[in-house]
Short mmCIF file of C-alpha atoms in Angstrom, two decimals:
data_model
loop_
_atom_site.label_atom_id
_atom_site.label_comp_id
_atom_site.label_asym_id
_atom_site.label_seq_id
_atom_site.Cartn_x
_atom_site.Cartn_y
_atom_site.Cartn_z
CA MET A 1 -88.97 23.72 25.08
CA ALA A 2 -90.04 20.78 26.10
CA GLN A 3 -88.39 19.37 23.31
CA GLU A 4 -84.86 20.88 24.30
CA GLU A 5 -85.41 19.92 27.99
CA ALA A 6 -85.68 16.34 27.08
CA GLN A 7 -82.82 16.11 24.66
CA LYS A 8 -80.80 17.64 28.00
CA GLU A 9 -82.34 15.12 29.67
CA VAL A 10 -80.99 12.46 26.90
CA THR A 11 -77.39 14.20 26.62
CA PRO A 12 -76.07 12.87 29.72
CA THR A 13 -77.67 9.86 29.95
CA VAL A 14 -75.89 8.90 27.00
CA ALA A 15 -72.26 10.49 27.50
CA SER A 16 -72.59 8.68 31.01
CA GLU A 17 -73.31 4.87 29.21
CA GLU A 18 -70.24 5.40 27.01
CA LYS A 19 -68.31 6.69 29.81
CA ALA A 20 -69.25 3.30 31.30
CA GLU A 21 -69.25 1.41 28.28
CA SER A 22 -64.91 2.87 28.15
CA GLU A 23 -64.49 1.96 31.80
CA LYS A 24 -65.18 -1.57 31.21
CA GLU A 25 -62.80 -2.16 27.77
CA GLU A 26 -60.44 -0.49 30.26
CA GLU A 27 -60.81 -3.00 32.58
CA GLU A 28 -61.17 -5.95 30.45
CA THR A 29 -58.26 -4.69 28.92
CA VAL A 30 -55.96 -4.32 32.01
CA VAL A 31 -58.06 -7.96 32.92
CA ALA A 32 -56.28 -9.44 29.72
CA GLU A 33 -52.84 -8.00 30.07
CA LYS A 34 -53.04 -9.28 33.38
CA VAL A 35 -53.87 -12.86 31.72
CA ILE A 36 -50.96 -12.44 29.08
CA VAL A 37 -48.31 -11.49 30.66
CA PRO A 38 -46.24 -14.90 30.94
CA SER A 39 -44.12 -16.15 33.64
CA PRO A 40 -40.39 -16.09 33.98
CA GLU A 41 -40.58 -20.15 33.68
CA GLU A 42 -42.93 -19.64 30.29
CA LEU A 43 -40.42 -17.42 28.84
CA GLU A 44 -37.18 -19.72 29.55
CA LYS A 45 -39.01 -22.32 28.35
CA LYS A 46 -40.35 -20.02 24.82
CA ALA A 47 -36.79 -19.03 24.02
CA LEU A 48 -35.20 -22.16 24.69
CA ALA A 49 -37.28 -23.67 21.64
CA GLU A 50 -36.37 -21.16 19.38
CA PHE A 51 -32.88 -21.34 20.21
CA LYS A 52 -33.34 -25.19 20.03
CA GLU A 53 -34.91 -24.94 16.27
CA LEU A 54 -32.24 -21.83 15.31
CA VAL A 55 -29.68 -24.39 16.29
CA ARG A 56 -31.33 -26.91 14.47
CA GLU A 57 -31.43 -24.97 11.16
CA ALA A 58 -27.29 -24.13 11.39
CA LEU A 59 -26.73 -27.91 12.15
CA ASN A 60 -28.50 -28.98 8.59
CA LYS A 61 -26.75 -26.08 7.48
CA ARG A 62 -23.37 -27.47 8.37
CA GLU A 63 -22.86 -23.75 10.06
CA PHE A 64 -20.73 -24.70 12.84
CA THR A 65 -18.39 -26.09 10.40
CA SER A 66 -15.89 -23.33 8.99
CA PRO A 67 -17.17 -24.03 4.80
CA VAL A 68 -13.50 -25.54 3.58
CA PRO A 69 -11.72 -23.45 0.66
CA VAL A 70 -12.21 -25.03 -2.86
CA LYS A 71 -9.72 -25.00 -5.14
CA GLU A 72 -10.18 -23.59 -8.34
CA GLU A 73 -8.84 -24.32 -11.66
CA LYS A 74 -7.10 -22.75 -13.05
CA PRO A 75 -8.22 -20.67 -16.13
CA GLU A 76 -6.16 -20.68 -19.75
CA GLU A 77 -3.62 -17.83 -19.36
CA LYS A 78 -4.95 -14.89 -21.54
CA LYS A 79 -2.85 -12.50 -22.94
CA PRO A 80 -3.29 -8.38 -20.93
CA ALA A 81 -5.64 -6.59 -22.74
CA GLU A 82 -3.45 -3.85 -23.53
CA GLU A 83 -1.57 -6.86 -25.93
CA THR A 84 -4.62 -7.61 -27.24
CA LYS A 85 -4.88 -4.06 -27.96
CA GLY A 86 -1.77 -3.67 -29.40
CA GLU A 87 -2.20 -6.54 -31.19
CA ASP A 88 -4.92 -5.79 -33.11
CA LYS A 89 -4.15 -2.54 -34.48
CA THR A 90 -0.91 -4.35 -35.60
CA GLU A 91 -3.50 -6.66 -37.54
CA GLU A 92 -5.77 -3.28 -38.56
CA LYS A 93 -2.39 -1.66 -39.64
CA LYS A 94 -1.03 -4.87 -41.35
CA GLU A 95 -4.37 -4.60 -43.30
CA GLU A 96 -3.91 -0.94 -44.18
CA GLU A 97 -0.87 -1.52 -45.69
CA LYS A 98 -2.01 -3.88 -48.11
CA PRO A 99 -3.03 -3.06 -51.87
CA GLU A 100 -5.84 -1.77 -52.50
CA ALA A 101 -6.63 -4.68 -54.94
CA ILE A 102 -6.01 -7.78 -52.57
CA LYS A 103 -8.49 -5.56 -50.05
CA LEU A 104 -11.52 -5.22 -52.41
CA GLU A 105 -11.31 -8.38 -53.22
CA ALA A 106 -11.11 -9.49 -49.59
CA LYS A 107 -14.38 -7.59 -48.89
CA THR A 108 -16.10 -8.91 -52.09
CA ASP A 109 -15.60 -12.65 -50.50
CA ALA A 110 -16.63 -11.68 -47.38
CA VAL A 111 -19.77 -9.45 -48.43
CA ALA A 112 -21.07 -13.26 -51.38
CA PRO A 113 -22.39 -15.43 -49.26
CA ALA A 114 -24.38 -13.74 -46.98
CA GLU A 115 -26.42 -12.24 -50.56
CA THR A 116 -26.14 -15.66 -51.53
CA LYS A 117 -27.83 -16.68 -48.33
CA SER A 118 -30.28 -13.59 -49.01
CA GLU A 119 -31.65 -14.73 -51.76
CA GLU A 120 -32.02 -18.10 -51.26
CA LYS A 121 -34.19 -17.34 -48.18
CA GLU A 122 -36.34 -15.32 -50.16
CA ALA A 123 -36.64 -17.65 -52.66
CA VAL A 124 -37.92 -20.19 -49.78
CA SER A 125 -40.30 -17.88 -48.89
CA ASP A 126 -41.32 -16.87 -52.01
CA THR A 127 -41.95 -20.04 -53.03
CA VAL A 128 -44.00 -21.11 -49.59
CA ALA A 129 -46.27 -18.48 -50.09
CA GLU A 130 -47.11 -19.15 -54.17
CA GLU A 131 -48.04 -22.88 -52.41
CA ASP A 132 -50.04 -21.63 -49.26
CA GLY A 133 -51.20 -18.53 -50.25
CA THR A 134 -50.38 -17.12 -46.34
CA LYS A 135 -46.70 -17.29 -44.38
CA THR A 136 -46.85 -20.25 -42.62
CA VAL A 137 -45.59 -21.87 -39.02
CA GLU A 138 -43.12 -24.36 -40.85
CA ALA A 139 -41.44 -21.67 -42.43
CA ILE A 140 -40.99 -19.56 -38.92
CA GLU A 141 -40.41 -22.65 -36.91
CA GLU A 142 -37.26 -23.41 -38.84
CA SER A 143 -35.65 -20.16 -38.21
CA ILE A 144 -36.23 -21.05 -34.02
CA VAL A 145 -33.01 -22.96 -32.41
CA SER A 146 -34.24 -25.83 -30.00
CA VAL A 147 -33.42 -25.57 -26.40
CA THR A 148 -34.71 -28.41 -25.30
CA PRO A 149 -32.63 -31.58 -23.83
CA PRO A 150 -32.73 -34.83 -25.67
CA GLU A 151 -34.74 -37.15 -23.97
CA ASN A 152 -32.11 -39.62 -22.50
CA THR A 153 -29.95 -36.52 -20.31
CA VAL A 154 -30.31 -36.88 -17.02
CA VAL A 155 -30.36 -33.55 -15.20
CA SER A 156 -27.70 -33.30 -12.11
CA GLU A 157 -29.38 -32.21 -8.59
CA ALA A 158 -26.83 -31.20 -5.44
CA GLU A 159 -27.16 -34.43 -2.98
CA PRO A 160 -28.56 -33.28 0.19
CA MET A 161 -25.69 -32.11 3.07
CA GLU A 162 -26.06 -34.58 6.01
CA PRO A 163 -27.23 -32.80 9.78
CA GLU A 164 -23.87 -31.51 11.41
CA GLU A 165 -23.09 -33.55 14.17
CA VAL A 166 -21.78 -31.42 17.25
CA SER A 167 -20.80 -31.55 20.93
CA ILE A 168 -19.82 -29.18 23.47
CA TYR A 169 -18.03 -29.73 26.54
CA GLY A 170 -18.30 -33.85 25.94
CA VAL A 171 -21.99 -33.53 24.96
CA PRO A 172 -24.19 -33.74 21.36
CA LEU A 173 -26.49 -31.12 20.70
CA LEU A 174 -29.85 -31.62 20.83
CA GLN A 175 -28.96 -35.47 20.83
CA ASP A 176 -29.32 -35.46 24.30
CA GLU A 177 -31.37 -34.24 26.62
CA ARG A 178 -28.37 -32.60 28.78
CA SER A 179 -28.07 -30.38 25.76
CA ASP A 180 -30.82 -28.36 27.12
CA VAL A 181 -29.05 -27.06 30.39
CA ILE A 182 -26.09 -25.94 28.26
CA LEU A 183 -28.51 -24.18 25.77
CA LEU A 184 -29.07 -22.72 28.67
CA LYS A 185 -26.38 -20.81 29.72
CA PHE A 186 -25.72 -19.65 26.25
CA LEU A 187 -29.11 -18.02 26.52
CA ARG A 188 -28.70 -16.56 30.34
CA ALA A 189 -25.68 -15.57 29.23
CA ARG A 190 -26.92 -13.19 26.40
CA ASP A 191 -30.01 -12.44 28.34
CA PHE A 192 -32.59 -14.84 26.75
CA LYS A 193 -32.04 -12.80 23.12
CA VAL A 194 -32.05 -15.81 20.94
CA LYS A 195 -29.98 -14.87 17.97
CA GLU A 196 -27.25 -13.34 20.29
CA ALA A 197 -27.14 -16.41 22.47
CA LEU A 198 -26.79 -18.41 18.49
CA THR A 199 -23.93 -16.07 17.46
CA MET A 200 -21.94 -16.86 21.24
CA LEU A 201 -22.55 -20.91 20.72
CA LYS A 202 -21.24 -21.08 17.00
CA ASN A 203 -18.35 -18.56 18.41
CA THR A 204 -17.80 -21.37 21.44
CA VAL A 205 -17.61 -23.79 19.03
CA GLN A 206 -15.33 -22.61 16.26
CA TRP A 207 -12.86 -21.31 19.20
CA ARG A 208 -12.94 -25.24 20.62
CA LYS A 209 -11.78 -26.21 17.24
CA GLU A 210 -8.83 -23.77 17.27
CA ILE A 211 -7.72 -25.15 19.77
CA LYS A 212 -8.00 -28.71 19.84
CA ILE A 213 -9.87 -29.04 22.97
CA ASP A 214 -9.74 -32.88 22.67
CA GLU A 215 -6.59 -33.06 21.96
CA LEU A 216 -5.76 -30.92 24.45
CA VAL A 217 -7.83 -32.78 27.45
CA GLU A 218 -5.81 -35.70 26.46
CA ALA A 219 -2.36 -34.11 26.28
CA GLU A 220 -0.09 -35.12 29.17
CA ALA A 221 0.68 -32.60 31.85
CA GLY A 222 3.77 -30.83 31.14
CA GLU A 223 7.01 -30.25 33.34
CA GLU A 224 4.91 -27.43 35.47
CA ALA A 225 1.91 -28.65 36.18
CA SER A 226 3.02 -29.53 39.30
CA GLU A 227 3.07 -25.63 40.29
CA PHE A 228 0.65 -24.70 38.54
CA GLU A 229 -1.64 -27.27 40.43
CA LYS A 230 0.06 -25.37 43.63
CA MET A 231 -1.85 -21.97 42.09
CA VAL A 232 -5.43 -23.20 40.54
CA PHE A 233 -7.19 -26.65 42.14
CA ALA A 234 -10.11 -27.85 42.68
CA HIS A 235 -11.21 -28.74 46.58
CA GLY A 236 -14.72 -29.81 47.67
CA VAL A 237 -17.95 -28.60 47.75
CA ASP A 238 -20.31 -25.55 48.74
CA LYS A 239 -22.91 -25.96 51.13
CA GLU A 240 -25.08 -26.24 48.31
CA GLY A 241 -22.71 -29.15 46.75
CA HIS A 242 -21.22 -26.66 43.98
CA VAL A 243 -17.59 -27.68 43.07
CA VAL A 244 -14.73 -25.31 44.69
CA ILE A 245 -11.89 -24.44 42.45
CA TYR A 246 -9.51 -22.55 43.97
CA SER A 247 -7.55 -19.74 42.46
CA SER A 248 -4.14 -18.31 44.19
CA TYR A 249 -2.84 -14.50 41.86
CA GLY A 250 -0.03 -14.35 44.23
CA GLU A 251 1.42 -17.33 42.28
CA PHE A 252 1.92 -14.57 39.14
CA GLN A 253 4.96 -13.34 41.42
CA ASN A 254 6.69 -16.19 40.41
CA LYS A 255 9.48 -15.65 37.65
CA GLU A 256 11.07 -18.83 36.50
CA LEU A 257 6.60 -19.78 36.26
CA PHE A 258 5.92 -16.67 34.55
CA SER A 259 8.87 -14.78 33.18
CA ASP A 260 7.82 -14.29 29.32
CA LYS A 261 4.64 -15.00 27.22
CA GLU A 262 5.42 -18.47 25.93
CA LYS A 263 5.37 -19.71 29.91
CA LEU A 264 1.91 -17.38 30.22
CA ASN A 265 0.23 -19.21 27.46
CA LYS A 266 1.75 -22.65 28.89
CA PHE A 267 -0.22 -22.28 32.00
CA LEU A 268 -2.89 -20.47 29.85
CA ASN A 269 -3.67 -23.76 28.39
CA TRP A 270 -2.92 -26.08 31.78
CA ARG A 271 -5.77 -23.42 32.89
CA ILE A 272 -7.80 -24.48 30.03
CA GLN A 273 -7.64 -28.14 30.29
CA LEU A 274 -8.17 -28.09 34.39
CA GLN A 275 -11.33 -26.50 33.15
CA GLU A 276 -13.10 -28.84 30.70
CA LYS A 277 -11.63 -31.93 32.69
CA CYS A 278 -13.92 -30.13 35.40
CA VAL A 279 -17.12 -29.01 33.19
CA ARG A 280 -16.69 -32.46 31.83
CA ALA A 281 -17.58 -33.97 35.49
CA LEU A 282 -20.35 -31.68 35.92
CA ASP A 283 -24.22 -33.06 36.10
CA PHE A 284 -26.25 -31.57 33.24
CA SER A 285 -28.97 -34.06 33.47
CA SER A 286 -31.89 -31.58 34.34
CA PRO A 287 -31.57 -27.52 35.48
CA ASP A 288 -32.02 -28.51 39.08
CA ALA A 289 -28.21 -30.98 39.17
CA LYS A 290 -25.15 -28.65 40.06
CA SER A 291 -23.75 -27.66 36.61
CA SER A 292 -21.65 -24.96 37.86
CA PHE A 293 -18.82 -23.76 39.86
CA VAL A 294 -17.95 -21.75 42.90
CA PHE A 295 -14.69 -20.05 42.29
CA VAL A 296 -12.34 -18.55 45.56
CA SER A 297 -9.46 -15.88 44.21
CA ASP A 298 -7.53 -15.76 46.62
CA PHE A 299 -5.21 -12.00 45.80
CA ARG A 300 -2.83 -12.44 48.69
CA ASN A 301 0.37 -11.11 47.49
CA ALA A 302 -1.24 -10.52 43.71
CA PRO A 303 0.75 -8.50 41.49
CA GLY A 304 0.73 -4.91 41.45
CA LEU A 305 -1.17 -2.26 39.44
CA GLY A 306 2.29 -1.61 37.81
CA LYS A 307 2.66 -5.09 36.83
CA ARG A 308 0.74 -4.08 33.03
CA ALA A 309 1.62 -6.71 31.21
CA LEU A 310 0.31 -9.72 33.74
CA TRP A 311 -3.21 -8.27 34.23
CA GLN A 312 -3.53 -7.54 30.83
CA PHE A 313 -2.89 -11.27 30.45
CA ILE A 314 -5.04 -11.96 33.46
CA ARG A 315 -7.90 -10.16 32.02
CA ARG A 316 -7.65 -11.84 28.19
CA ALA A 317 -7.94 -15.03 29.94
CA VAL A 318 -10.72 -14.16 32.38
CA LYS A 319 -12.25 -13.25 29.11
CA GLN A 320 -11.99 -16.46 27.01
CA PHE A 321 -13.23 -18.73 29.86
CA GLU A 322 -16.68 -16.06 30.24
CA ASP A 323 -16.91 -15.91 26.57
CA ASN A 324 -16.44 -20.14 26.34
CA TYR A 325 -17.61 -21.57 29.50
CA PRO A 326 -20.62 -18.95 30.32
CA GLU A 327 -23.04 -19.05 33.38
CA PHE A 328 -20.67 -21.90 35.34
CA ALA A 329 -20.22 -19.31 38.05
CA THR A 330 -22.77 -19.51 40.91
CA ARG A 331 -20.56 -17.82 42.97
CA GLU A 332 -17.24 -15.59 43.22
CA LEU A 333 -15.44 -15.11 46.15
CA PHE A 334 -12.42 -12.29 45.74
CA ILE A 335 -10.38 -13.53 49.19
CA ASN A 336 -7.91 -11.38 51.29
CA VAL A 337 -8.07 -8.40 48.25
CA PRO A 338 -5.68 -5.75 49.56
CA TRP A 339 -6.92 -2.17 50.08
CA TRP A 340 -6.11 -1.19 46.47
CA TYR A 341 -7.75 -3.43 44.35
CA ILE A 342 -11.55 -2.82 45.85
CA PRO A 343 -11.38 1.43 44.61
CA TYR A 344 -9.50 0.10 41.01
CA TYR A 345 -12.51 -2.31 41.29
CA LYS A 346 -15.44 0.38 41.58
CA THR A 347 -13.54 3.22 39.43
CA PHE A 348 -13.03 0.67 36.40
CA GLY A 349 -14.33 -2.05 36.74
CA SER A 350 -12.96 -5.42 37.76
CA ILE A 351 -11.08 -8.62 36.06
CA ILE A 352 -14.57 -10.10 35.80
CA THR A 353 -16.48 -8.08 32.35
CA SER A 354 -19.90 -10.15 32.67
CA PRO A 355 -22.01 -7.73 34.19
CA ARG A 356 -24.01 -11.40 35.55
CA THR A 357 -21.17 -13.05 36.60
CA ARG A 358 -19.65 -9.23 38.67
CA SER A 359 -23.46 -9.65 40.47
CA LYS A 360 -22.37 -13.40 41.89
CA MET A 361 -18.80 -11.48 43.14
CA VAL A 362 -18.05 -11.33 46.94
CA LEU A 363 -14.80 -8.95 47.37
CA ALA A 364 -13.40 -9.38 51.13
CA GLY A 365 -10.77 -7.90 52.86
CA PRO A 366 -7.40 -10.45 54.88
CA SER A 367 -9.72 -9.86 58.04
CA LYS A 368 -12.83 -10.98 56.78
CA SER A 369 -11.87 -13.34 54.32
CA ALA A 370 -12.41 -16.82 56.41
CA ASP A 371 -16.13 -14.93 57.22
CA ALA A 372 -16.64 -14.67 53.43
CA ILE A 373 -15.68 -18.52 52.35
CA PHE A 374 -17.54 -19.95 55.76
CA LYS A 375 -20.41 -18.27 54.22
CA TYR A 376 -20.11 -20.46 51.69
CA ILE A 377 -18.53 -22.99 52.24
CA SER A 378 -18.18 -25.58 55.33
CA PRO A 379 -14.70 -25.40 57.44
CA GLU A 380 -14.59 -28.90 57.19
CA GLN A 381 -14.52 -28.53 53.27
CA VAL A 382 -11.92 -25.45 53.30
CA PRO A 383 -8.53 -26.48 52.66
CA VAL A 384 -6.15 -25.19 55.86
CA LYS A 385 -4.39 -22.71 53.02
CA TYR A 386 -7.69 -21.01 53.68
CA GLY A 387 -8.55 -20.92 56.80
CA GLY A 388 -10.15 -24.29 57.10
CA LEU A 389 -9.54 -28.38 58.47
CA SER A 390 -9.51 -29.94 55.30
CA LYS A 391 -6.20 -31.44 53.89
CA ASP A 392 -7.09 -34.50 51.51
CA ILE A 393 -8.13 -34.16 48.39
CA PRO A 394 -10.10 -35.51 48.03
CA ILE A 395 -11.35 -34.50 51.05
CA SER A 396 -14.13 -36.54 53.86
CA THR A 397 -17.09 -35.54 54.63
CA GLU A 398 -18.10 -38.04 58.13
CA ASP A 399 -16.78 -35.83 61.22
CA THR A 400 -18.38 -32.44 60.56
CA VAL A 401 -16.79 -29.03 62.10
CA THR A 402 -18.44 -26.76 64.53
CA GLU A 403 -17.70 -23.45 65.20
CA ALA A 404 -17.24 -21.41 67.97
CA ILE A 405 -16.49 -17.40 69.12
CA VAL A 406 -14.02 -16.45 72.29
CA LYS A 407 -14.76 -13.18 73.28
CA PRO A 408 -12.26 -10.99 73.91
CA ALA A 409 -10.01 -11.04 77.27
CA ALA A 410 -12.50 -14.33 78.22
CA LYS A 411 -11.69 -17.70 77.91
CA TYR A 412 -13.81 -21.07 76.43
CA THR A 413 -14.30 -24.58 76.85
CA ILE A 414 -14.73 -27.18 74.64
CA ASP A 415 -15.65 -30.48 75.94
CA LEU A 416 -15.35 -34.43 73.48
CA PRO A 417 -16.78 -36.93 75.62
CA ALA A 418 -16.54 -40.36 75.56
CA SER A 419 -18.57 -43.06 76.60
CA ASP A 420 -16.71 -46.08 76.94
CA ALA A 421 -12.67 -46.37 76.10
CA CYS A 422 -11.77 -45.67 72.72
CA MET A 423 -9.40 -43.35 71.07
CA LEU A 424 -10.49 -40.12 71.23
CA SER A 425 -8.60 -38.22 68.25
CA TRP A 426 -9.46 -34.03 67.55
CA GLU A 427 -9.06 -31.20 65.28
CA LEU A 428 -8.42 -27.62 66.34
CA ARG A 429 -7.64 -23.82 65.13
CA VAL A 430 -8.13 -21.38 66.00
CA LEU A 431 -8.37 -18.48 63.64
CA GLY A 432 -5.70 -15.42 64.34
CA ALA A 433 -4.03 -17.07 66.80
CA ASP A 434 -2.20 -14.59 70.13
CA VAL A 435 -4.40 -17.76 72.16
CA SER A 436 -3.50 -19.84 74.70
CA TYR A 437 -4.69 -23.89 74.30
CA GLY A 438 -4.51 -26.80 76.69
CA ALA A 439 -5.92 -29.61 76.86
CA GLN A 440 -7.24 -32.81 79.77
CA PHE A 441 -9.04 -35.58 80.77
CA GLU A 442 -11.27 -35.19 82.94
CA PRO A 443 -13.29 -38.72 83.89
CA THR A 444 -16.98 -39.43 85.13
CA THR A 445 -16.06 -41.77 88.16
CA GLU A 446 -15.61 -40.60 91.23
CA GLY A 447 -12.02 -40.96 92.79
CA SER A 448 -10.21 -40.97 89.32
CA TYR A 449 -7.63 -38.18 88.90
CA ALA A 450 -7.64 -35.91 85.74
CA VAL A 451 -5.09 -35.95 83.24
CA ILE A 452 -3.21 -33.38 81.34
CA VAL A 453 -3.31 -34.09 77.57
CA SER A 454 -1.42 -31.25 76.17
CA LYS A 455 -0.36 -28.56 78.82
CA ASN A 456 -0.90 -25.00 77.99
CA ARG A 457 1.28 -23.22 75.61
CA ARG A 458 0.73 -19.79 73.33
CA ILE A 459 -0.65 -20.64 69.80
CA GLU A 460 1.44 -18.21 67.95
CA PRO A 461 0.74 -16.97 64.28
CA THR A 462 3.93 -18.73 62.77
CA ASP A 463 2.81 -22.35 64.79
CA GLU A 464 0.91 -25.34 62.09
CA PRO A 465 -2.13 -23.35 61.80
CA VAL A 466 -4.46 -26.92 62.92
CA ILE A 467 -4.19 -28.79 65.96
CA THR A 468 -3.95 -32.58 65.45
CA GLU A 469 -3.87 -35.02 68.36
CA SER A 470 -5.49 -37.86 70.31
CA PHE A 471 -5.84 -39.40 73.76
CA LYS A 472 -6.73 -43.39 74.26
CA VAL A 473 -9.52 -43.34 77.33
CA GLY A 474 -9.34 -46.23 79.49
CA GLU A 475 -12.64 -45.25 81.28
CA PRO A 476 -15.44 -42.64 80.62
CA GLY A 477 -14.77 -39.15 80.83
CA LYS A 478 -14.42 -36.16 78.26
CA ILE A 479 -11.76 -34.13 76.74
CA VAL A 480 -12.27 -30.26 77.99
CA ILE A 481 -9.97 -28.41 75.93
CA THR A 482 -9.47 -24.53 77.36
CA ILE A 483 -8.67 -21.37 74.66
CA ASP A 484 -7.83 -18.50 76.74
CA ASN A 485 -7.72 -15.12 74.94
CA GLN A 486 -6.44 -12.12 76.14
CA THR A 487 -6.66 -9.57 72.98
CA SER A 488 -8.86 -7.10 72.58
CA LYS A 489 -10.58 -9.26 69.42
CA LYS A 490 -12.71 -11.72 69.47
CA LYS A 491 -11.33 -15.25 67.52
CA LYS A 492 -13.11 -17.64 66.07
CA VAL A 493 -12.61 -21.20 66.56
CA LEU A 494 -13.06 -24.54 64.44
CA TYR A 495 -12.81 -28.16 65.85
CA ARG A 496 -13.77 -31.69 64.94
CA PHE A 497 -13.38 -35.09 66.66
CA LYS A 498 -14.17 -38.75 66.84
CA THR A 499 -14.17 -41.82 68.79
CA LEU A 500 -12.73 -45.62 67.80
CA PRO A 501 -12.98 -48.42 69.58
CA ILE A 502 -10.35 -49.74 70.74
CA SER A 503 -11.02 -53.19 69.13
CA ASP A 504 -10.32 -51.19 66.36
CA LEU A 505 -7.00 -50.15 66.92
#
């Protein structure tokens, strides 16, 4: 009994100790797992190192260049097996037709030399056995044919191939630190799957060779270039410093430019040329550099879904850019999107097929387009065509734009101060128009009279969108601009101004 009770006391103790050890091991495992898990930066660095090794190996093996087919020397013409077989049968037939005496004589001549050689071999063997008493090695070696090459013979070895030199977007792969930023783009496009990224890179290099990208970049613009430039152009930068590229899908309605496949292909070549020039102008010096674009795609008056062939061309063109210029879009703004496109986008997907690119997209209808643009691009950087105040390319960012909201059924005043005699100039735009505008100069000095600069007038949607005016100020004061909004909707006002001393005029 005493032993049983002692055993009972020991058993729980052992069990508790084992449980404690097990829990301790689990805790250590959890801690170890927490320590082992690398950060995203470390994973990215590791993937880049692996990718560079694969690229280096591919360059050494010259895998980026398609092998040139070698012309093989034509072998001597041989007669077909059937003809040969026929000839053999003819010979056999002739042989059968010979007289028996001739056949017997030929057979005897053929056998005789073999018998003679056999007799001579037996005689030599018997002589060696009689002299030595045993079967000697010399007798065996005489029957072996030597395969050792002569001493003076030189065995030719294949000459080692020089590593390939491959450049992409004007940057030599692995020979320039800037190529790291480019390789990271291919890695991100394939979710850091190194082998898939390598395949994508090889395909891009091959595509660039097929279209002769260097020749395309240097090619002179065709007759249609001036019209193409109205459709796609680079203009200004966003708030973070990325170059902005605008595209107008409504221009595809131009039948003179896009009436057939040949003209569409001309546009595609021109578009690739523009893209390549813009890409080569980017800064790839570091991951923090602005090495991507903001794309603004305008759907105003875009072709309807009935233009199936045209939309197939657009999808094909967009796919080419996705595959061969990966991760070059930091933002994709779709503005003036028609009502039919939003359900089409949700149901069937966008013309942008890459999930990473689609995650960067912003869709805005006609009433929200200006707000969508100004969220990412300052008004002074946005062309007048798209609601901004920028008229020139390249643009100046010295005079920043101020934004204001005019409430429904209310007036809003803007003061532009002038402390000394000067020329005061300003630009103003009311998005949506349908308001009244007026301006006058109010001097600071008592007893001086106010001067009407611009009489109150109605701004219609058909009027010039940007109001540009100047006033020569002879004494300290201010220009007071009044916006009268009698509609039921709020209006956004954009304006900027600058002063120049009279001496500079």
